[in-house]
Short mmCIF file of C-alpha atoms in Angstrom, two decimals:
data_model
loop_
_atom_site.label_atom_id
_atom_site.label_comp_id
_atom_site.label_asym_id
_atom_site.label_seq_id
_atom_site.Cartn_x
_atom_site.Cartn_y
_atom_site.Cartn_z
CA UNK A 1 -6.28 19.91 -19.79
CA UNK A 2 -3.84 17.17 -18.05
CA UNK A 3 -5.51 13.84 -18.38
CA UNK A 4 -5.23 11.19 -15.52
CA UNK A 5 -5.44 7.55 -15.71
CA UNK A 6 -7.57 5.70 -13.05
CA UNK A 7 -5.99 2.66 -12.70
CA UNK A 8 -8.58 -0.79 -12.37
CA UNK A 9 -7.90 -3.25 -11.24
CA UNK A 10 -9.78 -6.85 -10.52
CA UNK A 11 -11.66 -5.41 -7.31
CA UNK A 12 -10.82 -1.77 -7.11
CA UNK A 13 -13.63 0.05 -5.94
CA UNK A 14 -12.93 3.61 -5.48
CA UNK A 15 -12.61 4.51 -9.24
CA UNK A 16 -15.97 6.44 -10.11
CA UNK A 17 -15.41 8.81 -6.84
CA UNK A 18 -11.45 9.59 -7.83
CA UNK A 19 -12.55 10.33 -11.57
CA UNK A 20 -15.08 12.76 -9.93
CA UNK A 21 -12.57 14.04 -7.50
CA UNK A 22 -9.87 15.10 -10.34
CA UNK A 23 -12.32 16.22 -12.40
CA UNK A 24 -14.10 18.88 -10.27
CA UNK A 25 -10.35 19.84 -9.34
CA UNK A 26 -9.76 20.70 -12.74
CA UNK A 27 -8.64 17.82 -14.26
CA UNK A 28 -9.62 15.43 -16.94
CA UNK A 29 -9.72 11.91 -15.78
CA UNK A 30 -10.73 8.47 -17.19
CA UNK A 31 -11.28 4.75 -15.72
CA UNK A 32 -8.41 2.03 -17.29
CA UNK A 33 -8.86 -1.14 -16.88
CA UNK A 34 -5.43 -2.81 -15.63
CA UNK A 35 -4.92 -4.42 -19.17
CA UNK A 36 -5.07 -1.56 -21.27
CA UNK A 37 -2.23 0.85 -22.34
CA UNK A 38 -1.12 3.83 -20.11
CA UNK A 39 0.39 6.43 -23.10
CA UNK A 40 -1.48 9.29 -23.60
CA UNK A 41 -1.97 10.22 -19.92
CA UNK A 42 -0.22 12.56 -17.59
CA UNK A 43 -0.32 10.72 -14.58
CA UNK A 44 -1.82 7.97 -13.17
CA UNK A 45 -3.88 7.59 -9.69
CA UNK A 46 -4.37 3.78 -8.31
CA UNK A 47 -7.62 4.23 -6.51
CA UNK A 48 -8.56 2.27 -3.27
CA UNK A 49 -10.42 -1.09 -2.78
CA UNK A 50 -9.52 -4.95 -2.53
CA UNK A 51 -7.72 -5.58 -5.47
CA UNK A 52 -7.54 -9.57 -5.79
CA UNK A 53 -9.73 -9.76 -2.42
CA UNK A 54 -6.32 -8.64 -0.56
CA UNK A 55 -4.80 -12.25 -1.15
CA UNK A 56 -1.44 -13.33 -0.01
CA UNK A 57 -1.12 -9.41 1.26
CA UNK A 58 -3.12 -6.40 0.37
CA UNK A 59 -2.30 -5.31 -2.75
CA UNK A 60 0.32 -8.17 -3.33
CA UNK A 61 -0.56 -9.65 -6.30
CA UNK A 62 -1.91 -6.47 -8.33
CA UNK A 63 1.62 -5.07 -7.85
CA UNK A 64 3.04 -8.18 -9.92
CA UNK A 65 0.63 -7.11 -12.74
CA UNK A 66 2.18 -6.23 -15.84
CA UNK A 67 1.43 -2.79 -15.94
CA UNK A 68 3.28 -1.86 -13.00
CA UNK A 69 6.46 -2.18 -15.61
CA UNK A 70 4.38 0.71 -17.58
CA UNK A 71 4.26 2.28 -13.95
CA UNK A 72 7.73 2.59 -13.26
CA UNK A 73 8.65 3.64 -16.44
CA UNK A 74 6.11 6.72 -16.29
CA UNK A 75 7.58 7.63 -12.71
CA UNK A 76 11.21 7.85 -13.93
CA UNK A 77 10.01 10.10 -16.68
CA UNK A 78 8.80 12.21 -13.49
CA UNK A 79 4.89 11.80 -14.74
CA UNK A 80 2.97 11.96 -11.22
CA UNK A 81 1.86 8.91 -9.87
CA UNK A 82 -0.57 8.55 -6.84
CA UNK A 83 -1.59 5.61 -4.88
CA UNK A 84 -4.70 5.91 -2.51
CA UNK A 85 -4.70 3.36 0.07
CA UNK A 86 -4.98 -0.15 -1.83
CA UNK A 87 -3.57 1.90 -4.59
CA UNK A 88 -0.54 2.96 -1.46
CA UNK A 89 -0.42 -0.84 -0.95
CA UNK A 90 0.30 -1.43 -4.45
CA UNK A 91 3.17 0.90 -4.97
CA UNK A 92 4.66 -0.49 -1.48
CA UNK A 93 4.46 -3.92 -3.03
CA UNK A 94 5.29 -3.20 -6.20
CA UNK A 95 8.52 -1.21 -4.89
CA UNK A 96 8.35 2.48 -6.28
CA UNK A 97 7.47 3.47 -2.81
CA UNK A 98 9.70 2.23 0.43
CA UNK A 99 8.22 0.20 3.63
CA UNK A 100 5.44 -1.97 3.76
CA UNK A 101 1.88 -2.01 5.07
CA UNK A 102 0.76 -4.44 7.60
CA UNK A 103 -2.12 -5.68 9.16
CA UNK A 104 -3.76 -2.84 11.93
CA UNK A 105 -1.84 -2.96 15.10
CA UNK A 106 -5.94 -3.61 16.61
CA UNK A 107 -6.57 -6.08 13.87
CA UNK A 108 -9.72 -4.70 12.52
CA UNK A 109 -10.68 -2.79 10.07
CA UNK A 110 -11.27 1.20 10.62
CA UNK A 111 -13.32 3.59 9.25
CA UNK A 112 -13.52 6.65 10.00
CA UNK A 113 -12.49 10.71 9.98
CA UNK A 114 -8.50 11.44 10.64
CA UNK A 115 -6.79 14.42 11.38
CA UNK A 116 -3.68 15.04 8.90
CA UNK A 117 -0.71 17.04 9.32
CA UNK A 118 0.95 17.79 6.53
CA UNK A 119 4.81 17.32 7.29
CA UNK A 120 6.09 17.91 3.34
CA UNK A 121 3.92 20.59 0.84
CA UNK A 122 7.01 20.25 -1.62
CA UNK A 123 5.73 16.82 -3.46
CA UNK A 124 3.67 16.77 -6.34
CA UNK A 125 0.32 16.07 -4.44
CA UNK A 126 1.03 18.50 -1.76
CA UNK A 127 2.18 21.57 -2.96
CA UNK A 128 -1.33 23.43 -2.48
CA UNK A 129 -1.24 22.68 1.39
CA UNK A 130 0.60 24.88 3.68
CA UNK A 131 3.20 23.23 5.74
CA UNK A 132 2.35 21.63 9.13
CA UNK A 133 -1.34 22.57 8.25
CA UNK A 134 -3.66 20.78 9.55
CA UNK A 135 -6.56 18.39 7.39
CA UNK A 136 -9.24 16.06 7.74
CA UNK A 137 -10.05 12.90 5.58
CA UNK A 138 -11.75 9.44 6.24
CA UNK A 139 -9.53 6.28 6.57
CA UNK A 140 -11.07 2.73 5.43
CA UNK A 141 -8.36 0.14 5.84
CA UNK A 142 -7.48 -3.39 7.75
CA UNK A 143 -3.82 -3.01 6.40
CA UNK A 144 -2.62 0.58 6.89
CA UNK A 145 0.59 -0.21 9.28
CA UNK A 146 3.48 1.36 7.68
CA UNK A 147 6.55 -0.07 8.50
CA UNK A 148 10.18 0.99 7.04
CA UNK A 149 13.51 -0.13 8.12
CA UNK A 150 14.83 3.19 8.04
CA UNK A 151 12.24 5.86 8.68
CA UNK A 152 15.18 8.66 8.60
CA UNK A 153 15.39 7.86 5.00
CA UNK A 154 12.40 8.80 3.37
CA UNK A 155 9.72 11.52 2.87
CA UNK A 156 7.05 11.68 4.89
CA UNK A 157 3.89 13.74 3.62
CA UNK A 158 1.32 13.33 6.04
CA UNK A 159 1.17 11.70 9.42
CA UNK A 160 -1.50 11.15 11.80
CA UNK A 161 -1.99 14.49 14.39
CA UNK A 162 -4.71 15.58 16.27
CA UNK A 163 -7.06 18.53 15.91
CA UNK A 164 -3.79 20.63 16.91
CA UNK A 165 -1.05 19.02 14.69
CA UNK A 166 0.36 17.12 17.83
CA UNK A 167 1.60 13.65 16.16
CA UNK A 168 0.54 11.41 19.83
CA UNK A 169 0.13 7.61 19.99
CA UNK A 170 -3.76 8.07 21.08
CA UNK A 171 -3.86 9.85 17.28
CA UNK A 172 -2.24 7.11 16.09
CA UNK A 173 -5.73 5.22 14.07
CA UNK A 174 -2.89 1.94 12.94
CA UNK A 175 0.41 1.42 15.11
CA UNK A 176 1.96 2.97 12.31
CA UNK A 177 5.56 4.09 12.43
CA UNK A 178 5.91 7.79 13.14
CA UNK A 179 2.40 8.19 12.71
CA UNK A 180 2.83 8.02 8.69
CA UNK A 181 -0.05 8.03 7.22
CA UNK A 182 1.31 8.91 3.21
CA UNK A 183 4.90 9.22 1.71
CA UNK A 184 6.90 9.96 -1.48
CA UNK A 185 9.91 8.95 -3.23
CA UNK A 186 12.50 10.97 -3.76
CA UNK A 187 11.89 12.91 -6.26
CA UNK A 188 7.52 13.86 -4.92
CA UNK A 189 6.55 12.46 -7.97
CA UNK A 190 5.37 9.50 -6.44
CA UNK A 191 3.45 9.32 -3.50
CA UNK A 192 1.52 6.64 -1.64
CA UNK A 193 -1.09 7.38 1.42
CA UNK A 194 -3.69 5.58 3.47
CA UNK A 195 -6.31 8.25 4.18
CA UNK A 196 -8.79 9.23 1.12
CA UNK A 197 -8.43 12.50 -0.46
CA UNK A 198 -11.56 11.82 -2.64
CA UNK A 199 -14.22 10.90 -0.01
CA UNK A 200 -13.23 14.78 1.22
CA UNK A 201 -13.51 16.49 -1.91
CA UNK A 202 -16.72 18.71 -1.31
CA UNK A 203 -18.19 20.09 1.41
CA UNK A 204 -21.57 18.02 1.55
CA UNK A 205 -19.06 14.91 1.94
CA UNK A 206 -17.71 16.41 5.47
CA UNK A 207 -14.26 18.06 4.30
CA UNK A 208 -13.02 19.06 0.81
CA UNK A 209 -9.64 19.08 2.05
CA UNK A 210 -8.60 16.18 0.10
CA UNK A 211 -9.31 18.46 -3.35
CA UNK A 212 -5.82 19.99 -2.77
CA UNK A 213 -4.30 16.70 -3.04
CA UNK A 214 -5.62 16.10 -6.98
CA UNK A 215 -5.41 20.40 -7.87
CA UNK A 216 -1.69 19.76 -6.82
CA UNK A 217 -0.81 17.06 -9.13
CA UNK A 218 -3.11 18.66 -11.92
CA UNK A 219 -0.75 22.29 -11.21
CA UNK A 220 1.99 19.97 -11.15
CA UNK A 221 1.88 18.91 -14.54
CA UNK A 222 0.67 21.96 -16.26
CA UNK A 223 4.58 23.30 -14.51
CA UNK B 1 11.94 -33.19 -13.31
CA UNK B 2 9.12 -32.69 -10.54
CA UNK B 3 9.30 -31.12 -6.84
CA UNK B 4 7.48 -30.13 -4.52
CA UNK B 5 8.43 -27.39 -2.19
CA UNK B 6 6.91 -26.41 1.35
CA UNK B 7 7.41 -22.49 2.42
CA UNK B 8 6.93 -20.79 5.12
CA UNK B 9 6.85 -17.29 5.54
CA UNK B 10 7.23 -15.28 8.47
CA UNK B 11 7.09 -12.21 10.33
CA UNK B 12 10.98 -10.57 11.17
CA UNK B 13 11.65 -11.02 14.61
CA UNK B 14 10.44 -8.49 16.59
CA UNK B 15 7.95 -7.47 14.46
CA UNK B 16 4.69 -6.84 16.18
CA UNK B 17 2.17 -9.86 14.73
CA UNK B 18 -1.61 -8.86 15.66
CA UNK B 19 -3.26 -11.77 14.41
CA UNK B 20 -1.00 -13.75 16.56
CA UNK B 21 -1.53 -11.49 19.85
CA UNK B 22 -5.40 -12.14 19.13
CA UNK B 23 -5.14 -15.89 19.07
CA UNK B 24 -2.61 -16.65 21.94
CA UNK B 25 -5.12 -14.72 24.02
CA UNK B 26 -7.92 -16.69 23.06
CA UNK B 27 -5.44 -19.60 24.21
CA UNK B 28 -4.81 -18.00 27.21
CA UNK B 29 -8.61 -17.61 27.82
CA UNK B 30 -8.83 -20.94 27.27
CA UNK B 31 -6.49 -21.81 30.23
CA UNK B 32 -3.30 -22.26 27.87
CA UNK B 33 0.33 -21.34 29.26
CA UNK B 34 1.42 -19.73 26.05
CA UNK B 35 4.85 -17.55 25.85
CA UNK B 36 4.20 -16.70 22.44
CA UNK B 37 2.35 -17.69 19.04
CA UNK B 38 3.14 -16.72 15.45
CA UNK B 39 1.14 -16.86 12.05
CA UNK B 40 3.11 -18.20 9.17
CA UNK B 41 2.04 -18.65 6.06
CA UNK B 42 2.76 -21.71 4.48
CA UNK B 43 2.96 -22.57 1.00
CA UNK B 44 2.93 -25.86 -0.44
CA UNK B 45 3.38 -26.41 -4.31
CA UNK B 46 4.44 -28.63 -7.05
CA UNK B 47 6.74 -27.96 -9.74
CA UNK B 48 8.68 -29.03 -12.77
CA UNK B 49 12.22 -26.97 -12.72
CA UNK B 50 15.79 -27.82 -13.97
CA UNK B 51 17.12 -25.76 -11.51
CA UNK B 52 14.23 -25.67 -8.13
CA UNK B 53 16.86 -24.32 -5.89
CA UNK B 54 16.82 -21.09 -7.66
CA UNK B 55 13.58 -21.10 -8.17
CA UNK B 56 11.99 -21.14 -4.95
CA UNK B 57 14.22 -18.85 -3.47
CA UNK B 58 13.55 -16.49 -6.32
CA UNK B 59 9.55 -17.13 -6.12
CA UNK B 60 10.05 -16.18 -2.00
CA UNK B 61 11.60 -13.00 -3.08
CA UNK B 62 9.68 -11.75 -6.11
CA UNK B 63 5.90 -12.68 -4.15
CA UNK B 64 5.52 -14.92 -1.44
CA UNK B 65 7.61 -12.59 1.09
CA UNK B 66 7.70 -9.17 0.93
CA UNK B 67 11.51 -8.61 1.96
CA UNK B 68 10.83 -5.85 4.02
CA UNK B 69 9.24 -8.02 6.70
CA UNK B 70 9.47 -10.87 6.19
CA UNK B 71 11.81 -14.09 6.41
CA UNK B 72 11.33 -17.38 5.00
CA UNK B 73 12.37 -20.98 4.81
CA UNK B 74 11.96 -23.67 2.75
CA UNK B 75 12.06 -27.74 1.92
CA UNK B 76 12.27 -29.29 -1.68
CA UNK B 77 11.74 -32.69 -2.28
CA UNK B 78 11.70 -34.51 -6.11
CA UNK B 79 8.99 -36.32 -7.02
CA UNK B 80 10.49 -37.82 -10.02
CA UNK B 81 9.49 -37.66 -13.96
#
C-alpha cells in the first residue's frame, strides 16, 4: 500500500485530518516531523496551518527548511508531492511551484465553502475528476492571492467557479489571478492549492469531493 | 569586520497592496489628503562579513524578498572591528 509522508512542521495544524483523509482513500499515511528523514515514502503531502506563525510571509521561512532540499529531490524523481494551502505557500516559497501568494485582496481572513472547477484532470492529484467538473471544498486562508508573472505559462488545476463552472469576479473568494485556486508544475507531479481537500473527505463533513484529490495521487503511484 | 545593513522590501509597482488600501483610508477618514501609501518591510541587522555587498543582496534574494513580487533596496554602513 503507497505510504505518504505528512509533512510537520513548527505550527502545522492540519496533519491528523490529512493522515485520515489518505487513509480512508486507500492509502497509508504517517505524521513526520520536519527534521526527520523522507526515504521510505511515496509521496509527501505538506498539510495546512501557520507554519512559523506566517512570519516574514506565509510559509516563508518553512520553505528555507532543510528538508525542502529532500523535497525537490523526491519531485524530480517524479514521487507526488502535494501542498494544501500553507503547505501551497510553502512550495510557492520554496520554488517547486511558480507565482506567489499574497495577502487577500479584502485583507481578512476567509473561511468558508468554494465552488471548484476543475480546469486540468491530467495531474497526479486530479486524474479521478472529470474535466471542467464541478466541486466543493472549504477555504481557510488570509494569504491565498496567487499571483504569477506569466499566467499563460503554467498549469492551472482548479480555479474558483460558481455553482455552474462560470469562473466570475463575484466567485472570486481572494483577487486571485484567473481565479486560480491550485496549480502544478510541469510534469502534475507537483501540485499546490488553497482550498482543503481533507475537510471534504466524507459526507458528514459537507462534501467528500476532496477524497478524489488523495485516491488520485494514491492511483498515481501504484501506475 | 562589522556592518549593519537597513532593507527595505517592497511591493512591485503596480501590484495591488491591501494592507496599504486599508490604512490610507483610515487616513483619509481621518481628514488626510493621501494619493497613495505603501507597506514596506524594513529590515535592520548587524553583521560581520568580508564581503557585505554580496551578502545582503544575496540574503534579499534567498528570504527577505520573494522575487516574484517584490523589489528591494538597501544601505550598509561599517561599524568597525
Amino acid at each position: 500500500m503507497p505510504k505518504f509522508a505528512v509533512l510537520v512542521f513548527p505550527g502545522t495544524n492540519c496533519d491528523f485530518e490529512t493522515v485520515s483523509a489518505i487513509k480512508k482513500a486507500g492509502g497509508n499515511a504517517e505524521r513526520v516531523w520536519y527534521k526527520q528523514s523522507l526515504k521510505d515514502f511515496d509521496g509527501v503531502v505538506i498539510p495546512g496551518g501557520f507554519s512559523y506563525a506566517d512570519y516574514l510571509r506565509a510559509g516563508a521561512i518553512s520553505a528555507r527548511a532543510e528538508i525542502m532540499e529532500e523535497i525537490k529531490e523526491i519531485a524530480k524523481e517524479g514521487k507526488p508531492i502535494l501542498g494544501i494551502c500553507n503547505g501551497f505557500q510553502i512550495l510557492t516559497e520554496s520554488g517547486l511551484l511558480p507565482g506567489a501568494l499574497r495577502p487577500n485582496k479584502i485583507p481578512r481572513f476567509l473561511c468558508k465553502w468554494v465552488y471548484l472547477k476543475v480546469s486540468d484532470n491530467q495531474t497526479a492529484f486530479t486524474r479521478f475528476y472529470s474535466e471542467g467538473e464541478v466541486i466543493r471544498m472549504p477555504i481557510a486562508h488570509a494569504e491565498g492571492n496567487y499571483y504569477v508573472n506569466d499566467p499563460n505559462k503554467i498549469r492551472i488545476a482548479f480555479q474558483y467557479s460558481d455553482a455552474n463552472g462560470e469562473i466570475s469576479e463575484e466567485a472570486n473568494p481572494n483577487g486571485s489571478i484567473l481565479n486560480i485556486a491550485g496549480i502544478s508544475n510541469e510534469k502534475g507531479n507537483v501540485l499546490g492549492m488553497m482550498p482543503h481537500p481533507e475537510r471534504a473527505s466524507d459526507r458528514w463533513l459537507g462534501s467528500e469531493d476532496g477524497l478524489r484529490v488523495f485516491k488520485s495521487m494514491i492511483e498515481y503511484v501504484k501506475r | 569586520m562589522k556592518y549593519k545593513a537597513k532593507i527595505i522590501v517592497k511591493l512591485k509597482e503596480g501590484l495591488n497592496d491591501p494592507e496599504g488600501r486599508v490604512i490610507e483610508k483610515a487616513l483619509k477618514n481621518l481628514g488626510y489628503k493621501i494619493e497613495e501609501l505603501k507597506v514596506p518591510k524594513y529590515f535592520e541587522l548587524v553583521f560581520e562579513s568580508k564581503n557585505p555587498e554580496k551578502e545582503v543582496e544575496e540574503m534579499c534574494k534567498r528570504l527577505l524578498a520573494n522575487p516574484v513580487i517584490h523589489v528591494y533596496e538597501y544601505e550598509i554602513e561599517p561599524l568597525g572591528e
